[in-house]
Tab-separated table of C-alpha atoms in Angstrom:
chain	number	residue	atom	x	y	z
A	812	MET	CA	134.279	181.464	54.891
A	813	THR	CA	137.941	181.550	53.842
A	814	SER	CA	140.701	180.136	56.018
A	815	ALA	CA	142.098	183.638	56.606
A	816	ALA	CA	138.699	184.890	57.724
A	817	GLN	CA	138.318	181.930	60.077
A	818	ASP	CA	141.723	182.603	61.633
A	819	SER	CA	140.777	186.250	62.276
A	820	LEU	CA	137.906	185.215	64.542
A	821	ARG	CA	138.912	185.288	68.174
A	822	PRO	CA	136.829	184.163	71.162
A	823	TYR	CA	136.866	186.755	73.933
A	824	THR	CA	134.548	185.022	76.408
A	825	LEU	CA	134.344	181.404	77.500
A	826	ILE	CA	131.076	180.312	79.059
A	827	ALA	CA	132.029	177.358	81.230
A	828	GLU	CA	128.933	175.306	82.020
A	829	LEU	CA	130.414	173.356	84.889
A	830	THR	CA	127.312	171.255	85.582
A	831	TYR	CA	123.650	170.834	84.728
A	832	ARG	CA	122.864	170.069	88.378
A	833	CYS	CA	120.806	172.718	90.129
A	834	PRO	CA	118.611	172.954	93.243
A	835	LEU	CA	116.146	175.226	91.421
A	836	ARG	CA	113.672	174.274	88.691
A	837	CYS	CA	113.035	177.523	86.810
A	838	ALA	CA	110.423	177.260	84.081
A	839	TYR	CA	112.637	179.097	81.559
A	840	CYS	CA	115.833	177.173	82.370
A	841	SER	CA	118.545	176.952	79.712
A	842	ASN	CA	119.385	173.385	80.750
A	843	PRO	CA	118.742	170.853	77.968
A	844	VAL	CA	115.221	169.471	77.754
A	845	GLN	CA	116.713	166.009	77.237
A	846	LEU	CA	119.450	165.059	79.699
A	847	LYS	CA	119.600	161.267	79.368
A	848	GLN	CA	122.143	161.194	76.534
A	849	LEU	CA	124.663	163.492	78.203
A	850	GLY	CA	128.046	162.228	79.314
A	851	PRO	CA	129.739	162.655	82.711
A	852	GLU	CA	130.992	166.055	83.832
A	853	MET	CA	134.585	166.992	83.120
A	854	ASP	CA	136.881	166.764	86.125
A	855	THR	CA	139.094	169.457	87.622
A	856	GLU	CA	142.161	168.687	85.497
A	857	GLN	CA	140.162	168.653	82.282
A	858	TRP	CA	138.649	172.056	83.046
A	859	ALA	CA	142.060	173.447	83.988
A	860	SER	CA	143.419	172.250	80.639
A	861	ALA	CA	140.479	173.887	78.872
A	862	PHE	CA	141.293	177.213	80.567
A	863	VAL	CA	144.915	176.981	79.399
A	864	GLN	CA	143.792	176.361	75.818
A	865	ALA	CA	141.154	179.102	75.971
A	866	GLU	CA	143.693	181.697	77.115
A	867	ALA	CA	146.003	180.681	74.261
A	868	LEU	CA	143.145	181.328	71.813
A	869	GLY	CA	142.686	184.851	73.127
A	870	VAL	CA	139.901	184.368	75.673
A	871	MET	CA	140.001	187.076	78.333
A	872	GLN	CA	136.995	186.240	80.511
A	873	VAL	CA	135.425	183.051	81.777
A	874	ASN	CA	131.853	182.900	83.061
A	875	LEU	CA	131.504	180.021	85.516
A	876	THR	CA	127.921	178.886	85.234
A	877	GLY	CA	125.662	175.852	85.068
A	878	GLY	CA	123.136	174.593	86.182
A	879	GLU	CA	124.401	175.825	89.513
A	880	PRO	CA	128.210	175.935	89.693
A	881	LEU	CA	128.163	175.991	93.499
A	882	VAL	CA	127.259	172.292	93.562
A	883	ARG	CA	130.768	171.489	92.319
A	884	ASP	CA	133.021	170.666	95.240
A	885	ASP	CA	136.059	171.740	93.200
A	886	LEU	CA	134.778	175.220	92.338
A	887	GLU	CA	137.571	176.905	94.326
A	888	ALA	CA	140.147	174.891	92.378
A	889	LEU	CA	138.501	175.833	89.090
A	890	VAL	CA	138.528	179.530	90.002
A	891	ALA	CA	142.225	179.230	90.888
A	892	ALA	CA	142.940	177.480	87.582
A	893	ALA	CA	141.280	180.286	85.642
A	894	ARG	CA	143.113	182.915	87.689
A	895	ALA	CA	146.417	181.146	86.958
A	896	ARG	CA	145.809	181.938	83.274
A	897	ASP	CA	144.973	185.563	84.145
A	898	LEU	CA	141.374	185.071	83.049
A	899	TYR	CA	138.751	187.381	84.520
A	900	THR	CA	136.450	185.041	86.426
A	901	ASN	CA	132.753	185.765	86.870
A	902	LEU	CA	130.558	183.436	88.921
A	903	ILE	CA	126.977	183.208	87.602
A	904	THR	CA	124.909	181.723	90.407
A	905	SER	CA	121.545	181.441	92.108
A	906	GLY	CA	123.439	181.756	95.402
A	907	ILE	CA	122.208	178.331	96.519
A	908	PRO	CA	123.857	176.580	98.286
A	909	LEU	CA	126.392	179.134	99.551
A	910	GLU	CA	127.884	180.155	102.887
A	911	ARG	CA	129.931	183.270	103.544
A	912	GLU	CA	133.060	181.261	104.329
A	913	ARG	CA	132.953	179.577	100.938
A	914	LEU	CA	132.439	182.855	99.119
A	915	GLU	CA	135.492	184.172	100.934
A	916	ARG	CA	137.487	181.133	99.783
A	917	LEU	CA	136.348	181.733	96.213
A	918	ARG	CA	137.435	185.361	96.423
A	919	ASP	CA	140.823	184.342	97.807
A	920	ALA	CA	141.193	181.809	94.979
A	921	GLY	CA	140.891	184.637	92.485
A	922	LEU	CA	137.194	185.191	91.824
A	923	ASP	CA	136.705	188.624	90.239
A	924	SER	CA	132.921	189.154	90.305
A	925	VAL	CA	129.554	187.606	91.120
A	926	GLN	CA	126.369	187.610	89.071
A	927	LEU	CA	123.392	186.717	91.249
A	928	SER	CA	120.087	185.626	89.666
A	929	ILE	CA	116.771	186.842	91.083
A	930	GLN	CA	113.477	185.278	90.029
A	931	ASP	CA	111.198	187.937	91.577
A	932	VAL	CA	111.036	190.531	94.339
A	933	ASP	CA	107.883	188.858	95.654
A	934	PRO	CA	108.911	185.700	97.570
A	935	ASP	CA	105.767	183.746	96.642
A	936	ALA	CA	106.098	184.574	92.955
A	937	ALA	CA	109.806	183.748	93.058
A	938	ALA	CA	109.039	180.378	94.626
A	939	ARG	CA	106.489	179.574	91.909
A	940	ILE	CA	109.063	180.166	89.195
A	941	ALA	CA	112.098	178.584	90.884
A	942	GLY	CA	110.320	175.706	92.588
A	943	GLN	CA	111.413	176.790	96.086
A	944	ASP	CA	111.519	179.859	98.315
A	945	ALA	CA	115.047	181.224	97.986
A	946	MET	CA	114.687	184.981	98.427
A	947	ALA	CA	116.086	185.118	101.963
A	948	ALA	CA	119.159	183.152	100.895
A	949	LYS	CA	119.752	185.468	97.934
A	950	THR	CA	119.517	188.509	100.189
A	951	ARG	CA	122.226	187.060	102.415
A	952	VAL	CA	124.458	186.296	99.439
A	953	ALA	CA	124.141	189.845	98.096
A	954	THR	CA	125.177	191.167	101.515
A	955	TRP	CA	128.220	188.895	101.624
A	956	VAL	CA	129.316	189.879	98.117
A	957	ARG	CA	129.344	193.532	99.107
A	958	GLU	CA	131.085	192.830	102.429
A	959	LEU	CA	133.835	190.992	100.557
A	960	GLN	CA	134.100	193.893	98.098
A	961	LEU	CA	133.374	191.853	94.997
A	962	PRO	CA	131.595	193.537	92.076
A	963	LEU	CA	127.926	192.511	92.085
A	964	THR	CA	125.644	192.055	89.093
A	965	ILE	CA	121.971	191.277	89.651
A	966	ASN	CA	120.391	189.302	86.829
A	967	VAL	CA	116.610	189.138	86.374
A	968	VAL	CA	114.810	187.085	83.747
A	969	LEU	CA	111.684	189.019	82.821
A	970	HIS	CA	108.418	187.421	81.720
A	971	ARG	CA	104.697	188.012	81.878
A	972	GLU	CA	104.350	187.586	85.620
A	973	ASN	CA	107.160	189.830	86.810
A	974	VAL	CA	107.641	192.404	84.018
A	975	SER	CA	105.330	194.865	85.779
A	976	ARG	CA	107.724	194.873	88.741
A	977	VAL	CA	110.738	196.250	86.881
A	978	ASN	CA	110.742	199.311	89.131
A	979	ALA	CA	110.874	197.047	92.185
A	980	PHE	CA	113.821	195.116	90.717
A	981	ILE	CA	115.661	198.380	90.178
A	982	ALA	CA	114.930	199.458	93.760
A	983	LEU	CA	116.179	196.100	95.059
A	984	ALA	CA	119.422	196.443	93.087
A	985	GLU	CA	119.865	199.920	94.574
A	986	ARG	CA	119.359	198.613	98.130
A	987	TRP	CA	121.874	195.857	97.500
A	988	GLN	CA	124.317	198.411	96.036
A	989	ALA	CA	124.728	196.404	92.859
A	990	ASP	CA	127.253	197.611	90.309
A	991	ARG	CA	125.182	196.270	87.428
A	992	LEU	CA	121.611	195.179	86.798
A	993	GLU	CA	120.744	192.934	83.863
A	994	LEU	CA	117.068	192.830	82.916
A	995	ALA	CA	116.806	190.137	80.266
A	996	HIS	CA	113.552	188.804	78.865
A	997	VAL	CA	113.089	185.070	78.557
A	998	GLN	CA	114.700	183.609	75.463
A	999	TYR	CA	112.155	181.212	74.018
A	1000	LEU	CA	114.340	178.159	73.578
A	1001	GLY	CA	114.238	174.873	75.467
A	1002	TRP	CA	112.114	175.159	78.597
A	1003	GLY	CA	111.297	178.762	77.732
A	1004	LEU	CA	109.737	177.675	74.431
A	1005	LEU	CA	107.779	174.888	76.112
A	1006	ASN	CA	106.292	177.487	78.503
A	1007	ARG	CA	106.038	180.358	76.033
A	1008	GLU	CA	102.261	180.654	76.279
A	1009	GLN	CA	102.526	181.370	80.000
A	1010	LEU	CA	105.683	183.506	79.850
A	1011	LEU	CA	105.390	185.818	76.825
A	1012	PRO	CA	104.360	189.365	77.814
A	1013	THR	CA	102.250	191.666	75.662
A	1014	ALA	CA	103.662	194.618	73.733
A	1015	ASP	CA	102.050	197.045	76.190
A	1016	MET	CA	103.745	195.348	79.135
A	1017	ILE	CA	107.116	195.608	77.401
A	1018	ALA	CA	106.555	199.247	76.433
A	1019	ASP	CA	105.827	200.154	80.058
A	1020	ALA	CA	108.941	198.301	81.210
A	1021	ARG	CA	111.095	200.069	78.612
A	1022	THR	CA	109.965	203.471	79.839
A	1023	THR	CA	110.720	202.560	83.442
A	1024	ILE	CA	114.149	201.186	82.523
A	1025	ALA	CA	115.060	204.209	80.381
A	1026	ASN	CA	114.209	206.586	83.222
A	1027	ALA	CA	116.251	204.555	85.694
A	1028	GLN	CA	119.244	204.414	83.336
A	1029	VAL	CA	119.334	208.208	83.313
A	1030	ARG	CA	118.789	208.552	87.068
A	1031	LEU	CA	121.385	205.944	88.059
A	1032	ARG	CA	123.969	206.309	85.304
A	1033	SER	CA	126.698	207.412	87.730
A	1034	ARG	CA	125.951	204.664	90.264
A	1035	MET	CA	124.755	201.514	88.506
A	1036	GLU	CA	124.833	200.189	84.971
A	1037	ILE	CA	121.448	198.918	83.806
A	1038	LEU	CA	121.406	196.613	80.807
A	1039	ALA	CA	118.077	195.685	79.205
A	1040	VAL	CA	117.680	192.831	76.723
A	1041	LEU	CA	114.256	192.929	75.080
A	1042	PRO	CA	112.534	189.867	73.625
A	1043	ASP	CA	113.146	189.153	69.949
A	1044	TYR	CA	109.428	188.554	69.503
A	1045	TYR	CA	108.726	192.301	69.589
A	1046	ALA	CA	111.582	193.498	67.383
A	1047	ASP	CA	111.592	194.076	63.611
A	1048	ARG	CA	115.042	192.544	63.251
A	1049	PRO	CA	116.701	189.767	65.233
A	1050	ARG	CA	119.598	190.319	67.603
A	1051	ALA	CA	123.071	189.101	66.743
A	1052	CYS	CA	122.834	185.949	68.825
A	1053	MET	CA	126.090	185.550	70.798
A	1054	ASP	CA	127.492	188.271	68.494
A	1055	GLY	CA	127.127	185.854	65.593
A	1056	TRP	CA	127.692	182.114	65.297
A	1057	ALA	CA	131.167	181.180	66.609
A	1058	ARG	CA	132.596	184.681	66.292
A	1059	ARG	CA	133.367	185.958	69.809
A	1060	TYR	CA	131.899	183.487	72.323
A	1061	MET	CA	132.322	179.803	73.013
A	1062	VAL	CA	130.480	177.520	75.409
A	1063	ILE	CA	131.911	174.375	76.953
A	1064	ALA	CA	129.181	172.061	78.223
A	1065	PRO	CA	129.620	170.004	81.411
A	1066	ASP	CA	130.614	166.921	79.406
A	1067	GLY	CA	133.269	168.850	77.465
A	1068	ARG	CA	131.430	169.480	74.209
A	1069	VAL	CA	132.423	172.829	72.708
A	1070	LEU	CA	129.466	174.848	71.411
A	1071	PRO	CA	128.919	178.237	69.749
A	1072	CYS	CA	125.959	178.863	72.104
A	1073	HIS	CA	124.048	177.209	74.936
A	1074	ALA	CA	121.421	175.505	72.761
A	1075	ALA	CA	123.518	174.567	69.716
A	1076	HIS	CA	123.439	170.909	70.752
A	1077	THR	CA	119.742	170.841	69.780
A	1078	LEU	CA	120.523	171.365	66.086
A	1079	PRO	CA	120.346	168.190	63.979
A	1080	GLY	CA	123.130	167.183	61.635
A	1081	LEU	CA	125.889	168.879	63.646
A	1082	SER	CA	128.438	167.013	65.723
A	1083	PHE	CA	130.065	168.997	68.514
A	1084	GLU	CA	133.420	167.684	69.662
A	1085	SER	CA	134.794	167.537	73.194
A	1086	VAL	CA	137.755	169.552	74.420
A	1087	ALA	CA	138.762	166.377	76.249
A	1088	GLU	CA	139.311	164.692	72.871
A	1089	ARG	CA	140.393	167.468	70.472
A	1090	ALA	CA	142.391	170.647	70.969
A	1091	LEU	CA	140.209	173.669	71.623
A	1092	GLY	CA	141.953	175.694	68.921
A	1093	ASP	CA	141.261	173.015	66.325
A	1094	ILE	CA	137.606	172.904	67.286
A	1095	TRP	CA	137.265	176.692	67.184
A	1096	HIS	CA	138.997	177.213	63.848
A	1097	HIS	CA	138.461	174.010	61.905
A	1098	SER	CA	135.516	171.932	63.129
A	1099	GLU	CA	132.668	171.510	60.691
A	1100	ALA	CA	130.045	172.506	63.257
A	1101	PHE	CA	131.741	175.792	64.161
A	1102	ASN	CA	132.107	176.753	60.514
A	1103	ARG	CA	128.590	175.730	59.491
A	1104	PHE	CA	126.994	179.145	60.050
A	1105	ARG	CA	130.016	181.426	59.966
A	1106	GLY	CA	130.199	184.113	57.328
A	1107	GLU	CA	127.482	184.604	54.718
A	1108	ASP	CA	127.696	181.597	52.386
A	1109	TRP	CA	125.049	179.667	54.321
A	1110	MET	CA	122.509	182.507	54.288
A	1111	PRO	CA	119.211	182.141	52.438
A	1112	ALA	CA	117.138	184.982	51.033
A	1113	PRO	CA	116.408	187.580	52.294
A	1114	CYS	CA	119.476	187.467	54.601
A	1115	ARG	CA	122.010	187.078	51.787
A	1116	THR	CA	121.290	190.526	50.318
A	1117	CYS	CA	120.150	192.304	53.490
A	1118	GLU	CA	122.237	195.280	54.605
A	1119	GLN	CA	121.877	194.027	58.201
A	1120	ARG	CA	123.540	190.673	57.501
A	1121	THR	CA	126.849	191.783	59.077
A	1122	VAL	CA	124.968	193.211	62.061
A	1123	ASP	CA	122.544	190.467	63.053
A	1124	PHE	CA	124.185	187.576	61.137
A	1125	GLY	CA	120.779	186.120	60.295
A	1126	GLY	CA	119.685	185.934	63.930
A	1127	CYS	CA	119.551	182.864	66.145
A	1128	ARG	CA	120.115	179.470	64.493
A	1129	CYS	CA	118.579	177.585	67.419
A	1130	GLN	CA	115.470	179.769	67.368
A	1131	ALA	CA	115.163	179.299	63.617
A	1132	PHE	CA	115.314	175.533	64.042
A	1133	GLN	CA	112.971	175.282	67.009
A	1134	LEU	CA	110.323	177.399	65.254
A	1135	THR	CA	110.679	176.227	61.634
A	1136	GLY	CA	112.530	172.911	61.784
A	1137	ASP	CA	115.335	174.382	59.636
A	1138	ALA	CA	118.485	175.706	61.325
A	1139	GLY	CA	119.455	177.448	58.072
A	1140	ALA	CA	116.256	179.488	57.845
A	1141	THR	CA	116.035	183.200	58.462
A	1142	ASP	CA	115.245	183.757	62.135
A	1143	PRO	CA	111.420	184.124	62.183
A	1144	THR	CA	111.680	187.086	64.547
A	1145	CYS	CA	112.808	189.140	61.542
A	1146	SER	CA	109.853	190.905	59.913
A	1147	LEU	CA	111.280	189.949	56.498
A	1148	ALA	CA	111.489	186.234	57.293
A	1149	PRO	CA	109.187	183.906	55.319
A	1150	ALA	CA	108.098	182.305	58.615
A	1151	HIS	CA	107.521	185.582	60.489
A	1152	ASP	CA	103.836	184.707	60.858
A	1153	LEU	CA	104.867	182.230	63.568
A	1154	ILE	CA	106.024	185.161	65.687
A	1155	VAL	CA	102.945	187.242	64.876
A	1156	LYS	CA	100.685	184.402	66.011
A	1157	ALA	CA	102.651	184.031	69.258
A	1158	ARG	CA	102.220	187.737	69.966
A	1159	GLU	CA	98.515	187.537	69.235
A	1160	SER	CA	98.223	184.597	71.602
A	1161	ALA	CA	99.957	186.607	74.323
A	1162	ILE	CA	97.425	189.418	73.904
A	1163	SER	CA	94.404	187.110	74.053
A	1164	GLY	CA	95.744	184.945	76.862
A	1165	ALA	CA	97.186	187.515	79.243
A	1166	ALA	CA	95.291	188.337	82.420
A	1167	PRO	CA	95.912	191.725	84.076
A	1168	ILE	CA	98.992	191.616	86.262
A	1169	ASN	CA	97.130	193.128	89.225
A	1170	ALA	CA	93.983	191.019	88.862
A	1171	GLY	CA	94.504	189.305	92.204
A	1172	ALA	CA	96.193	186.197	90.817
A	1173	SER	CA	99.060	186.328	88.358
A	1174	PRO	CA	98.881	184.541	84.969
A	1175	ILE	CA	101.615	182.142	86.059
A	1176	ALA	CA	99.720	181.310	89.237
A	1177	ILE	CA	96.510	180.755	87.297
A	1178	ARG	CA	98.216	178.441	84.830
A	1179	ASN	CA	100.841	177.023	87.133
A	1180	PRO	CA	99.823	173.360	86.611
A	1181	ARG	CA	100.597	173.811	82.921
A	1182	LEU	CA	104.174	174.975	83.472
A	1183	ARG	CA	106.738	172.410	82.509
A	1184	ARG	CA	109.898	172.304	84.591
A	1185	PRO	CA	113.370	170.820	84.306
A	1186	PRO	CA	113.877	167.681	86.377
A	1187	THR	CA	115.617	167.968	89.722
A	1188	ILE	CA	119.255	167.068	89.182
A	1189	GLY	CA	121.088	166.354	92.412
C-alpha cells in the first residue's frame, strides 16, 4: 500500500481492553488462551494519554471493554478522560460487579451508553456457560441503566445451546426496554475454536433463528434496533473482519499493545508495539504489523483477482491462521478458498454431533466436562 493510501486510513473506533480480569469464565471468551507472557496493565495516566492520541487520529468512539472493565478501580477516571477528549464512551460489561451508585458515578463522569452481555435467558444454562449464576445481577443492572436514562444495548453470543431461544432473547430485550439488541454468533477463535465442537450450531438451527430475527426486525423497527451477526461457517464469502485489517478500528490491549483486532497477537512473525513506548499515530500509519495485511499486495489467489476483495478484504487473518497455519491464506470460510474443506468438515461434524435442543438435556450440558474455559483472573 502506498504512503498516501496509508495516510487516508482513519480509525473511527478505539476498542480499549482495559483488563483481562473477569469474574466470569465463558467458554467462547475472547481473552487470550495464553496469558503468562502478558505484561502489566496500563495505568490511568497511560490510558488517558492513549485517548488524547486516539482523538488526534480521528477516533470518535471508545468502547471500554475487557475482560470485565468494572474490575478497574479507576474506571470512572478513564471515562472522564475519554469524555475530556469528546469521545463517545460505551461500556461493554457483564454487569458484574456493579452497584447502582457506581453506575451513577460513571454516568456523571461522562459515560454515554452501556452494552450488557447476556449468556442465556435460562439461569441454569447461563450459569453453565459463564461459570456462575449471574442472571439476577444482570436484571438489576438493566433496570439501573434505564433508570439513569443511559442508552442500553443487550449483547447475546449465540451458539448451539441457546440459538433456539432467540425469540426469548428478543422478548427479554423488549421487557428491559433496550434500545439495541445484538445477536452475534460465536466467532471461532481462541476459546471459541477450542470449544467449536460443542458450540457450532447446524444450518437448520441458524435458518430458524434468521427467520425469527427477520420477523422481529420488522415488528420492532420503530422501537428497537436488532443487529444479527451470522457465523462465517455458513456463509459463501467471509465478512470484512473489523472492516478490513487496520482500516477503521484499533484495539489497545491491557498491556498497551496496539492491535488491528482482538486476536491479532496470536499471529506469528508480527510484533505489535505499545502505545506506552511509541506514538499511536506512528503505530497506526507506519508500523510493519499494521501494514502487513493492508491493501491488496499481500493477497494470494483467488483473493487477488476476486471482485469482492475490496468488500471482504480476504476475510479474517486470525481465522485463516488458526485453521490453516498461514495468516496470509484466503479465509477458509470463503467457498473459493483452497482450504474451504476445513469449514465443510466442521459443518458436517455439527450435524452429526448435535442433539435436539429440546431433548431434555442440552448439548452443552451433555458435553459440559469437555468444555475448556479461561482461567479465573482476579
